[in-house]
Amino acid sequence: MDKYYGNVCELDIIFNFQKAYYILDELLIAGEIQESSKRDVLRRIGQQDAMEAAEFEEDGLGRLLS
């Protein structure tokens, strides 16, 4: 989580709990390790963030809030 948030603290997890759950979901499924490579997990999270940003811009919300 430090790699994603940069010096993670409790408040990062509290205010961005969806992202913390997503990171845990990438690492574990049903209590078993799904992916052990931090690099792969960070790459997948980066891809997810890029898709969310593209969807945000596509919906026009980015232009309204800018």
PDB file of C-alpha atoms in Angstrom:
ATOM      1  CA  MET A   1       0.000   0.000   0.000  1.00  0.00           C
ATOM      2  CA  ASP A   2       2.965   2.309   0.557  1.00  0.00           C
ATOM      3  CA  LYS A   3       3.836   2.000  -3.127  1.00  0.00           C
ATOM      4  CA  TYR A   4       0.345   3.103  -4.178  1.00  0.00           C
ATOM      5  CA  TYR A   5      -0.491   5.710  -1.547  1.00  0.00           C
ATOM      6  CA  GLY A   6       3.080   6.746  -0.755  1.00  0.00           C
ATOM      7  CA  ASN A   7       3.732   6.608   3.012  1.00  0.00           C
ATOM      8  CA  VAL A   8       0.301   5.185   3.818  1.00  0.00           C
ATOM      9  CA  CYS A   9      -1.447   6.013   7.079  1.00  0.00           C
ATOM     10  CA  GLU A  10      -4.772   5.093   8.646  1.00  0.00           C
ATOM     11  CA  LEU A  11      -6.522   8.122   7.144  1.00  0.00           C
ATOM     12  CA  ASP A  12      -5.542   7.056   3.621  1.00  0.00           C
ATOM     13  CA  ILE A  13      -7.287   3.744   4.209  1.00  0.00           C
ATOM     14  CA  ILE A  14     -10.313   5.315   5.913  1.00  0.00           C
ATOM     15  CA  PHE A  15     -10.960   7.913   3.207  1.00  0.00           C
ATOM     16  CA  ASN A  16     -10.037   5.631   0.294  1.00  0.00           C
ATOM     17  CA  PHE A  17     -11.270   2.299   1.617  1.00  0.00           C
ATOM     18  CA  GLN A  18     -12.579   1.272  -1.817  1.00  0.00           C
ATOM     19  CA  LYS A  19      -9.052   1.405  -3.212  1.00  0.00           C
ATOM     20  CA  ALA A  20      -7.677  -0.470  -0.179  1.00  0.00           C
ATOM     21  CA  TYR A  21     -10.268  -3.219  -0.750  1.00  0.00           C
ATOM     22  CA  TYR A  22      -9.358  -3.329  -4.434  1.00  0.00           C
ATOM     23  CA  ILE A  23      -5.673  -3.769  -3.571  1.00  0.00           C
ATOM     24  CA  LEU A  24      -6.519  -6.591  -1.153  1.00  0.00           C
ATOM     25  CA  ASP A  25      -8.779  -8.209  -3.769  1.00  0.00           C
ATOM     26  CA  GLU A  26      -5.872  -8.201  -6.223  1.00  0.00           C
ATOM     27  CA  LEU A  27      -3.661  -9.938  -3.640  1.00  0.00           C
ATOM     28  CA  LEU A  28      -6.125 -12.372  -2.048  1.00  0.00           C
ATOM     29  CA  ILE A  29      -9.199 -14.311  -3.121  1.00  0.00           C
ATOM     30  CA  ALA A  30     -11.102 -16.459  -0.609  1.00  0.00           C
ATOM     31  CA  GLY A  31      -8.218 -16.146   1.841  1.00  0.00           C
ATOM     32  CA  GLU A  32      -5.651 -17.516  -0.600  1.00  0.00           C
ATOM     33  CA  ILE A  33      -2.907 -15.628  -2.388  1.00  0.00           C
ATOM     34  CA  GLN A  34      -3.938 -14.793  -5.930  1.00  0.00           C
ATOM     35  CA  GLU A  35      -0.958 -12.655  -6.921  1.00  0.00           C
ATOM     36  CA  SER A  36       2.334 -12.428  -5.045  1.00  0.00           C
ATOM     37  CA  SER A  37       4.045  -9.910  -7.322  1.00  0.00           C
ATOM     38  CA  LYS A  38       3.733  -6.349  -6.016  1.00  0.00           C
ATOM     39  CA  ARG A  39       4.728  -5.075  -9.439  1.00  0.00           C
ATOM     40  CA  ASP A  40       1.828  -6.891 -11.144  1.00  0.00           C
ATOM     41  CA  VAL A  41      -0.656  -5.692  -8.532  1.00  0.00           C
ATOM     42  CA  LEU A  42       0.505  -2.077  -8.925  1.00  0.00           C
ATOM     43  CA  ARG A  43       0.285  -2.391 -12.719  1.00  0.00           C
ATOM     44  CA  ARG A  44      -3.306  -3.660 -12.489  1.00  0.00           C
ATOM     45  CA  ILE A  45      -4.267  -0.915 -10.064  1.00  0.00           C
ATOM     46  CA  GLY A  46      -2.739   1.666 -12.400  1.00  0.00           C
ATOM     47  CA  GLN A  47      -4.754   0.247 -15.286  1.00  0.00           C
ATOM     48  CA  GLN A  48      -7.927   0.411 -13.194  1.00  0.00           C
ATOM     49  CA  ASP A  49      -7.200   4.035 -12.263  1.00  0.00           C
ATOM     50  CA  ALA A  50      -6.655   4.894 -15.935  1.00  0.00           C
ATOM     51  CA  MET A  51      -9.970   3.272 -16.902  1.00  0.00           C
ATOM     52  CA  GLU A  52     -11.780   5.176 -14.144  1.00  0.00           C
ATOM     53  CA  ALA A  53     -10.224   8.466 -15.274  1.00  0.00           C
ATOM     54  CA  ALA A  54     -11.167   7.793 -18.905  1.00  0.00           C
ATOM     55  CA  GLU A  55     -14.729   6.951 -17.897  1.00  0.00           C
ATOM     56  CA  PHE A  56     -14.895  10.100 -15.777  1.00  0.00           C
ATOM     57  CA  GLU A  57     -13.807  12.237 -18.740  1.00  0.00           C
ATOM     58  CA  GLU A  58     -16.061  10.346 -21.153  1.00  0.00           C
ATOM     59  CA  ASP A  59     -19.127  11.013 -19.015  1.00  0.00           C
ATOM     60  CA  GLY A  60     -18.386  14.722 -19.142  1.00  0.00           C
ATOM     61  CA  LEU A  61     -18.065  15.016 -15.385  1.00  0.00           C
ATOM     62  CA  GLY A  62     -14.463  16.103 -15.741  1.00  0.00           C
ATOM     63  CA  ARG A  63     -15.492  19.097 -17.851  1.00  0.00           C
ATOM     64  CA  LEU A  64     -18.260  20.070 -15.444  1.00  0.00           C
ATOM     65  CA  LEU A  65     -16.025  19.973 -12.383  1.00  0.00           C
ATOM     66  CA  SER A  66     -13.023  21.702 -14.005  1.00  0.00           C
TER      67      SER A  66
END
